[in-house]
Amino acid sequence: MPEELSIPQDFSLNTGGSGKVTNNWLLALAEDDRAIKKRRKDMIKVSCKYNIGIFVLSKEKIHFEREDSLLNDQNSIYTSFSECAPIVLKSERELQIKFPRSMKRVARLTLLRDLQRNMISNEFYTNKDMDIEKGTIIIADFDMTKWPALSNVNKQMKGLTMNAGRYDAVCTNGAGSKQEQKYYDTYATILLPDVFILQNDKRLFGKSDESKITVGNDMFHFNKRLMKTRFHKQNNFTDEERLQEETRQRRIALFKNMGSSHQDGIEPVRSCFGGMTIYKARSYLEPKCRYQINHDILTKRDKATIMRFSNIKDKRPCEHVLLHECLREQLEDFRIGISRHLVALWTGNDHRGAFLQ
């Protein structure tokens, strides 16, 4: 497995059409045209209305058409794409990236995310017109059923840059179902101080003490004796069904309580993603950090290390967890939280795809 993917020579993110310089970028991974077509209007709105550059790496070559009629559809103040931030679309073939067929999904994701991160870092440090101190980086999945409201994303971006000492990153509150609104993306989420919330049967190591899990001031774990009485005796549930119901209720409570006890609506956590995360550029591009895991840690599989946040399928932690743990170590007071104002929706068949968490 390659240790790192190299940046192609003479590559620039500010050659995506308009050449307009921006300090704000959205980075995403996509499988093919379907994900891009689904996000097309959102992409144009992000680029033109909010002056956020877009850089997408895809498995296959992407054909993306931008019509001026879409600008008028959005009732915006801009009239042509010359006023928009760049939209840069690159495929693995164009960048001469080849992965072994045996490579697992998260390992592949990790290399691609690090490549994007290195590319945007190179742009900030070589382009004299860009200011890393004023910049923000959005990491987004295109496979979401619905992105958070872009107006709220813009507000959170401004909040990060204006309130320098508060948060370094803000994640979406991912909803796994519109009806139940249960919390999604538990693989990337660790609550403070050190509570991994992935389902026990999906973890590589053991079980956690769920009595320690809190959101704000509200406990959301369930007393097992109470659950057994409520769901087993009254409704004749099997033990397996009772535990499934307990997990479902726990996730619903987690989603609803997230950030509720904080004035800014942001729940501080140790790690999160939820489908979209907004970072201060300076924090995200910390040169000593990356998404990759140390090979020695990976092979030793010691649950006393960061490997305790691993799942059974990939036998390693989520790449977002790895980056956030490094940022916690390298930055004096790295703070990340989940915002109740940024709700991303995942439903139906959108849970398939190589880039879902």
Short mmCIF file of C-alpha atoms in Angstrom, two decimals:
data_model
loop_
_atom_site.label_atom_id
_atom_site.label_comp_id
_atom_site.label_asym_id
_atom_site.label_seq_id
_atom_site.Cartn_x
_atom_site.Cartn_y
_atom_site.Cartn_z
CA MET A 1 0.00 0.00 0.00
CA PRO A 2 1.43 3.43 -0.93
CA GLU A 3 2.33 5.60 2.04
CA GLU A 4 1.30 8.82 0.35
CA LEU A 5 -0.12 10.02 -2.97
CA SER A 6 1.95 12.76 -4.56
CA ILE A 7 0.60 16.06 -5.87
CA PRO A 8 0.80 16.28 -9.68
CA GLN A 9 3.22 18.89 -10.98
CA ASP A 10 1.78 22.25 -12.11
CA PHE A 11 -1.58 21.46 -10.47
CA SER A 12 -3.55 24.48 -9.24
CA LEU A 13 -6.98 24.64 -7.64
CA ASN A 14 -7.52 28.15 -8.98
CA THR A 15 -7.77 27.01 -12.59
CA GLY A 16 -11.26 25.59 -12.33
CA GLY A 17 -12.94 27.97 -14.78
CA SER A 18 -13.18 31.49 -13.39
CA GLY A 19 -9.76 31.80 -11.77
CA LYS A 20 -11.36 33.70 -8.89
CA VAL A 21 -9.31 33.43 -5.71
CA THR A 22 -11.08 32.33 -2.52
CA ASN A 23 -10.03 31.42 1.01
CA ASN A 24 -12.97 29.04 1.45
CA TRP A 25 -13.04 25.54 -0.05
CA LEU A 26 -15.32 22.51 -0.05
CA LEU A 27 -13.53 19.18 -0.54
CA ALA A 28 -15.41 16.01 -1.46
CA LEU A 29 -14.98 12.48 -2.76
CA ALA A 30 -17.39 10.97 -5.28
CA GLU A 31 -17.86 7.68 -7.09
CA ASP A 32 -19.19 8.94 -10.43
CA ASP A 33 -21.47 11.42 -12.23
CA ARG A 34 -24.55 10.40 -10.26
CA ALA A 35 -23.34 12.00 -7.04
CA ILE A 36 -22.29 15.16 -8.89
CA LYS A 37 -25.58 15.50 -10.78
CA LYS A 38 -27.44 15.10 -7.51
CA ARG A 39 -25.46 17.97 -5.94
CA ARG A 40 -25.27 20.14 -9.06
CA LYS A 41 -27.48 23.02 -7.94
CA ASP A 42 -25.93 22.97 -4.47
CA MET A 43 -22.46 23.13 -6.00
CA ILE A 44 -23.29 26.16 -8.12
CA LYS A 45 -24.90 27.89 -5.18
CA VAL A 46 -21.86 27.16 -2.99
CA SER A 47 -19.49 28.44 -5.69
CA CYS A 48 -21.41 31.49 -6.86
CA LYS A 49 -23.52 32.74 -3.96
CA TYR A 50 -21.13 31.96 -1.11
CA ASN A 51 -17.78 32.23 -2.95
CA ILE A 52 -16.63 28.77 -1.85
CA GLY A 53 -14.32 26.87 -4.17
CA ILE A 54 -15.14 23.21 -4.80
CA PHE A 55 -12.61 20.44 -5.33
CA VAL A 56 -13.96 16.94 -6.00
CA LEU A 57 -11.90 13.78 -6.43
CA SER A 58 -13.84 10.99 -8.13
CA LYS A 59 -13.24 7.37 -8.97
CA GLU A 60 -14.43 7.96 -12.54
CA LYS A 61 -14.11 10.97 -14.83
CA ILE A 62 -16.90 13.49 -14.18
CA HIS A 63 -18.79 15.49 -16.79
CA PHE A 64 -20.13 18.63 -15.16
CA GLU A 65 -22.10 21.22 -17.12
CA ARG A 66 -22.80 24.69 -15.79
CA GLU A 67 -25.60 26.65 -17.47
CA ASP A 68 -26.07 30.35 -16.96
CA SER A 69 -29.82 29.73 -16.67
CA LEU A 70 -29.19 28.11 -13.27
CA LEU A 71 -27.86 31.40 -11.96
CA ASN A 72 -31.15 33.09 -12.71
CA ASP A 73 -33.07 30.20 -11.16
CA GLN A 74 -31.41 30.93 -7.84
CA ASN A 75 -32.47 34.61 -7.86
CA SER A 76 -28.98 35.63 -6.93
CA ILE A 77 -27.08 38.88 -7.40
CA TYR A 78 -24.45 37.34 -9.71
CA THR A 79 -25.09 37.13 -13.44
CA SER A 80 -22.24 34.99 -14.81
CA PHE A 81 -19.81 32.29 -13.77
CA SER A 82 -16.95 34.77 -13.88
CA GLU A 83 -18.20 35.90 -10.46
CA CYS A 84 -18.05 32.38 -9.03
CA ALA A 85 -15.33 30.55 -7.13
CA PRO A 86 -13.59 27.69 -9.00
CA ILE A 87 -15.13 24.24 -9.36
CA VAL A 88 -12.35 21.68 -9.87
CA LEU A 89 -13.22 18.08 -10.73
CA LYS A 90 -10.49 15.45 -11.02
CA SER A 91 -10.64 11.69 -11.42
CA GLU A 92 -8.28 9.06 -10.05
CA ARG A 93 -7.22 8.26 -13.62
CA GLU A 94 -6.38 11.90 -14.40
CA LEU A 95 -4.20 12.01 -11.29
CA GLN A 96 -2.72 8.59 -12.14
CA ILE A 97 -3.96 7.02 -8.91
CA LYS A 98 -4.20 3.24 -8.78
CA PHE A 99 -5.38 1.20 -5.80
CA PRO A 100 -5.04 -2.55 -5.27
CA ARG A 101 -8.41 -4.29 -5.52
CA SER A 102 -7.85 -5.76 -2.08
CA MET A 103 -7.54 -2.32 -0.44
CA LYS A 104 -10.33 -1.72 2.08
CA ARG A 105 -12.68 1.24 1.78
CA VAL A 106 -11.36 3.28 4.72
CA ALA A 107 -7.73 2.79 3.68
CA ARG A 108 -8.57 4.09 0.22
CA LEU A 109 -10.56 6.98 1.64
CA THR A 110 -7.66 7.89 3.88
CA LEU A 111 -5.18 8.21 1.03
CA LEU A 112 -7.57 10.29 -1.06
CA ARG A 113 -8.42 12.63 1.80
CA ASP A 114 -4.73 13.16 2.54
CA LEU A 115 -4.09 13.90 -1.13
CA GLN A 116 -6.84 16.53 -1.18
CA ARG A 117 -5.57 17.97 2.05
CA ASN A 118 -2.03 18.24 0.69
CA MET A 119 -3.28 19.89 -2.49
CA ILE A 120 -5.30 22.55 -0.69
CA SER A 121 -2.42 23.11 1.74
CA ASN A 122 -0.03 23.63 -1.17
CA GLU A 123 -2.45 26.16 -2.64
CA PHE A 124 -2.69 28.19 0.56
CA TYR A 125 1.06 28.26 1.08
CA THR A 126 2.05 29.07 -2.52
CA ASN A 127 -0.68 31.49 -3.60
CA LYS A 128 0.13 34.95 -2.20
CA ASP A 129 -3.48 36.05 -2.70
CA MET A 130 -4.84 33.44 -0.30
CA ASP A 131 -4.95 33.92 3.48
CA ILE A 132 -4.95 30.77 5.60
CA GLU A 133 -5.90 32.74 8.72
CA LYS A 134 -9.17 33.82 7.10
CA GLY A 135 -9.87 30.53 5.37
CA THR A 136 -12.26 27.68 6.03
CA ILE A 137 -12.30 24.12 4.70
CA ILE A 138 -15.51 22.09 4.36
CA ILE A 139 -15.22 18.32 4.10
CA ALA A 140 -18.43 16.91 2.63
CA ASP A 141 -19.93 13.63 1.43
CA PHE A 142 -21.91 13.89 -1.80
CA ASP A 143 -23.94 10.77 -1.03
CA MET A 144 -26.13 12.46 1.55
CA THR A 145 -29.84 12.58 0.75
CA LYS A 146 -29.95 16.21 1.80
CA TRP A 147 -27.23 18.66 2.76
CA PRO A 148 -27.73 21.06 5.67
CA ALA A 149 -29.23 24.42 4.67
CA LEU A 150 -26.42 26.28 2.91
CA SER A 151 -27.37 29.51 4.67
CA ASN A 152 -26.67 27.76 7.99
CA VAL A 153 -23.40 26.37 6.65
CA ASN A 154 -22.38 29.92 5.70
CA LYS A 155 -23.28 31.20 9.19
CA GLN A 156 -21.19 28.50 10.84
CA MET A 157 -18.26 29.33 8.54
CA LYS A 158 -18.42 32.98 9.54
CA GLY A 159 -18.75 31.98 13.17
CA LEU A 160 -15.51 29.98 13.00
CA THR A 161 -13.50 32.80 11.44
CA MET A 162 -14.96 35.60 13.59
CA ASN A 163 -14.92 33.77 16.92
CA ALA A 164 -11.32 32.63 16.74
CA GLY A 165 -11.02 31.14 20.23
CA ARG A 166 -14.22 29.09 20.41
CA TYR A 167 -14.18 26.18 17.94
CA ASP A 168 -11.75 24.90 15.34
CA ALA A 169 -14.31 22.68 13.62
CA VAL A 170 -18.08 22.12 13.53
CA CYS A 171 -19.79 18.93 12.31
CA THR A 172 -23.27 18.31 10.99
CA ASN A 173 -25.82 16.50 13.11
CA GLY A 174 -26.39 13.54 10.79
CA ALA A 175 -29.92 12.13 10.78
CA GLY A 176 -30.32 8.52 9.69
CA SER A 177 -34.07 8.83 9.17
CA LYS A 178 -36.40 11.77 8.53
CA GLN A 179 -39.12 10.22 10.65
CA GLU A 180 -37.08 9.06 13.64
CA GLN A 181 -34.16 11.43 13.15
CA LYS A 182 -31.77 8.99 14.78
CA TYR A 183 -28.12 9.96 14.93
CA TYR A 184 -25.97 8.81 12.02
CA ASP A 185 -22.19 8.28 11.63
CA THR A 186 -21.34 6.74 14.99
CA TYR A 187 -18.07 5.35 13.57
CA ALA A 188 -16.56 8.87 13.41
CA THR A 189 -18.09 10.12 16.67
CA ILE A 190 -16.44 10.09 20.09
CA LEU A 191 -18.07 11.98 22.92
CA LEU A 192 -16.08 13.71 25.64
CA PRO A 193 -14.05 12.74 27.42
CA ASP A 194 -13.47 9.36 25.76
CA VAL A 195 -16.71 7.58 24.85
CA PHE A 196 -16.98 5.71 21.54
CA ILE A 197 -20.64 5.38 20.54
CA LEU A 198 -20.40 2.81 17.75
CA GLN A 199 -22.72 -0.15 18.37
CA ASN A 200 -21.02 -2.80 20.49
CA ASP A 201 -21.55 -5.56 17.93
CA LYS A 202 -19.72 -3.49 15.28
CA ARG A 203 -16.62 -2.76 17.36
CA LEU A 204 -13.28 -4.51 17.07
CA PHE A 205 -12.78 -4.49 20.86
CA GLY A 206 -15.26 -5.26 23.59
CA LYS A 207 -18.00 -3.11 25.03
CA SER A 208 -18.03 0.35 26.52
CA ASP A 209 -19.48 1.55 29.78
CA GLU A 210 -22.57 3.19 28.32
CA SER A 211 -23.57 4.59 31.70
CA LYS A 212 -20.91 7.25 31.10
CA ILE A 213 -22.51 8.54 27.90
CA THR A 214 -24.01 12.00 28.25
CA VAL A 215 -25.09 14.70 25.82
CA GLY A 216 -25.02 18.11 27.42
CA ASN A 217 -26.59 17.58 30.84
CA ASP A 218 -28.88 14.77 29.70
CA MET A 219 -28.20 11.07 30.16
CA PHE A 220 -29.42 9.11 27.14
CA HIS A 221 -28.47 5.58 28.14
CA PHE A 222 -31.28 3.26 29.20
CA ASN A 223 -31.55 1.14 32.31
CA LYS A 224 -31.57 -2.44 31.03
CA ARG A 225 -34.00 -3.71 33.66
CA LEU A 226 -36.43 -0.93 32.74
CA MET A 227 -36.05 -1.72 29.05
CA LYS A 228 -36.64 -5.41 29.69
CA THR A 229 -39.83 -4.68 31.58
CA ARG A 230 -41.08 -2.16 29.04
CA PHE A 231 -40.32 -4.01 25.81
CA HIS A 232 -39.95 -7.66 26.74
CA LYS A 233 -42.85 -8.41 29.07
CA GLN A 234 -45.46 -5.98 27.79
CA ASN A 235 -44.84 -6.51 24.07
CA ASN A 236 -43.41 -10.02 24.05
CA PHE A 237 -40.18 -8.82 22.43
CA THR A 238 -37.28 -11.22 22.20
CA ASP A 239 -34.04 -10.21 23.91
CA GLU A 240 -32.54 -9.38 20.51
CA GLU A 241 -35.51 -7.19 19.55
CA ARG A 242 -35.37 -5.45 22.92
CA LEU A 243 -31.71 -4.59 22.44
CA GLN A 244 -32.41 -3.33 18.93
CA GLU A 245 -35.16 -1.09 20.28
CA GLU A 246 -32.86 0.14 23.03
CA THR A 247 -30.22 1.07 20.44
CA ARG A 248 -32.83 2.80 18.28
CA GLN A 249 -34.14 4.86 21.21
CA ARG A 250 -30.60 5.74 22.27
CA ARG A 251 -29.77 7.11 18.82
CA ILE A 252 -32.99 9.13 18.65
CA ALA A 253 -32.21 10.64 22.06
CA LEU A 254 -28.66 11.40 21.00
CA PHE A 255 -29.82 13.26 17.89
CA LYS A 256 -32.50 15.26 19.69
CA ASN A 257 -30.33 16.26 22.66
CA MET A 258 -27.27 17.24 20.66
CA GLY A 259 -26.27 20.80 21.56
CA SER A 260 -29.54 21.52 23.38
CA SER A 261 -27.88 22.58 26.64
CA HIS A 262 -25.46 25.01 24.93
CA GLN A 263 -26.39 28.56 23.95
CA ASP A 264 -24.66 28.29 20.57
CA GLY A 265 -26.32 24.93 19.84
CA ILE A 266 -22.97 23.17 19.50
CA GLU A 267 -22.18 20.02 21.48
CA PRO A 268 -18.41 19.75 22.15
CA VAL A 269 -17.10 16.28 21.31
CA ARG A 270 -13.79 14.54 20.82
CA SER A 271 -14.47 13.60 17.20
CA CYS A 272 -17.32 13.78 14.68
CA PHE A 273 -18.16 14.04 10.99
CA GLY A 274 -21.86 13.46 10.21
CA GLY A 275 -21.41 13.90 6.47
CA MET A 276 -20.05 17.46 6.53
CA THR A 277 -17.53 19.21 8.77
CA ILE A 278 -16.36 22.84 8.61
CA TYR A 279 -12.81 23.61 9.77
CA LYS A 280 -10.72 26.68 10.24
CA ALA A 281 -8.18 26.34 7.45
CA ARG A 282 -5.25 26.94 9.81
CA SER A 283 -6.37 24.08 12.08
CA TYR A 284 -7.28 21.63 9.34
CA LEU A 285 -3.97 22.14 7.53
CA GLU A 286 -1.75 21.59 10.57
CA PRO A 287 1.38 20.22 8.82
CA LYS A 288 2.16 17.58 11.47
CA CYS A 289 -1.19 15.83 11.05
CA ARG A 290 -2.80 13.57 8.47
CA TYR A 291 -5.61 11.07 8.07
CA GLN A 292 -3.34 8.03 7.93
CA ILE A 293 -2.66 5.77 10.86
CA ASN A 294 0.81 4.78 12.01
CA HIS A 295 1.56 1.31 10.62
CA ASP A 296 3.00 0.06 13.93
CA ILE A 297 -0.17 1.02 15.81
CA LEU A 298 -2.30 -0.64 13.15
CA THR A 299 -0.45 -3.95 13.25
CA LYS A 300 -0.16 -4.19 17.04
CA ARG A 301 -3.93 -3.79 17.48
CA ASP A 302 -3.55 -2.64 21.08
CA LYS A 303 -6.89 -1.52 22.48
CA ALA A 304 -5.06 0.82 24.87
CA THR A 305 -4.16 3.00 21.84
CA ILE A 306 -6.34 4.79 19.31
CA MET A 307 -7.19 1.32 17.99
CA ARG A 308 -9.91 1.15 20.66
CA PHE A 309 -12.03 3.22 18.24
CA SER A 310 -11.87 0.53 15.52
CA ASN A 311 -14.72 -1.31 13.86
CA ILE A 312 -14.87 -5.00 12.96
CA LYS A 313 -15.22 -4.47 9.21
CA ASP A 314 -12.11 -2.32 8.66
CA LYS A 315 -10.21 -3.31 11.81
CA ARG A 316 -9.03 0.26 12.27
CA PRO A 317 -10.42 3.64 13.37
CA CYS A 318 -12.28 6.01 11.06
CA GLU A 319 -9.94 8.40 9.22
CA HIS A 320 -11.72 11.41 10.76
CA VAL A 321 -10.98 10.11 14.26
CA LEU A 322 -7.29 9.80 13.37
CA LEU A 323 -7.06 13.37 12.10
CA HIS A 324 -8.89 14.79 15.13
CA GLU A 325 -6.74 12.89 17.61
CA CYS A 326 -3.63 14.30 15.94
CA LEU A 327 -5.05 17.83 15.98
CA ARG A 328 -5.81 17.42 19.69
CA GLU A 329 -2.16 16.52 20.26
CA GLN A 330 -0.60 19.20 18.06
CA LEU A 331 -2.82 22.21 18.72
CA GLU A 332 -2.92 23.83 22.13
CA ASP A 333 -6.71 23.73 22.49
CA PHE A 334 -8.32 22.03 19.51
CA ARG A 335 -12.09 22.15 19.85
CA ILE A 336 -14.64 20.38 17.70
CA GLY A 337 -18.41 20.10 18.15
CA ILE A 338 -21.67 18.95 16.56
CA SER A 339 -24.12 21.70 15.63
CA ARG A 340 -27.85 21.19 16.02
CA HIS A 341 -28.27 23.89 13.33
CA LEU A 342 -26.55 21.76 10.67
CA VAL A 343 -28.78 18.74 10.03
CA ALA A 344 -27.78 16.35 7.24
CA LEU A 345 -30.19 13.65 6.10
CA TRP A 346 -29.35 10.08 5.08
CA THR A 347 -32.17 7.79 3.93
CA GLY A 348 -32.97 4.79 1.78
CA ASN A 349 -30.49 3.50 -0.77
CA ASP A 350 -28.08 6.37 -0.16
CA HIS A 351 -26.42 4.21 2.50
CA ARG A 352 -24.70 2.24 -0.25
CA GLY A 353 -21.57 3.61 -1.90
CA ALA A 354 -17.87 3.54 -1.32
CA PHE A 355 -17.60 6.82 0.49
CA LEU A 356 -20.23 6.49 3.18
CA GLN A 357 -19.17 6.33 6.79
#
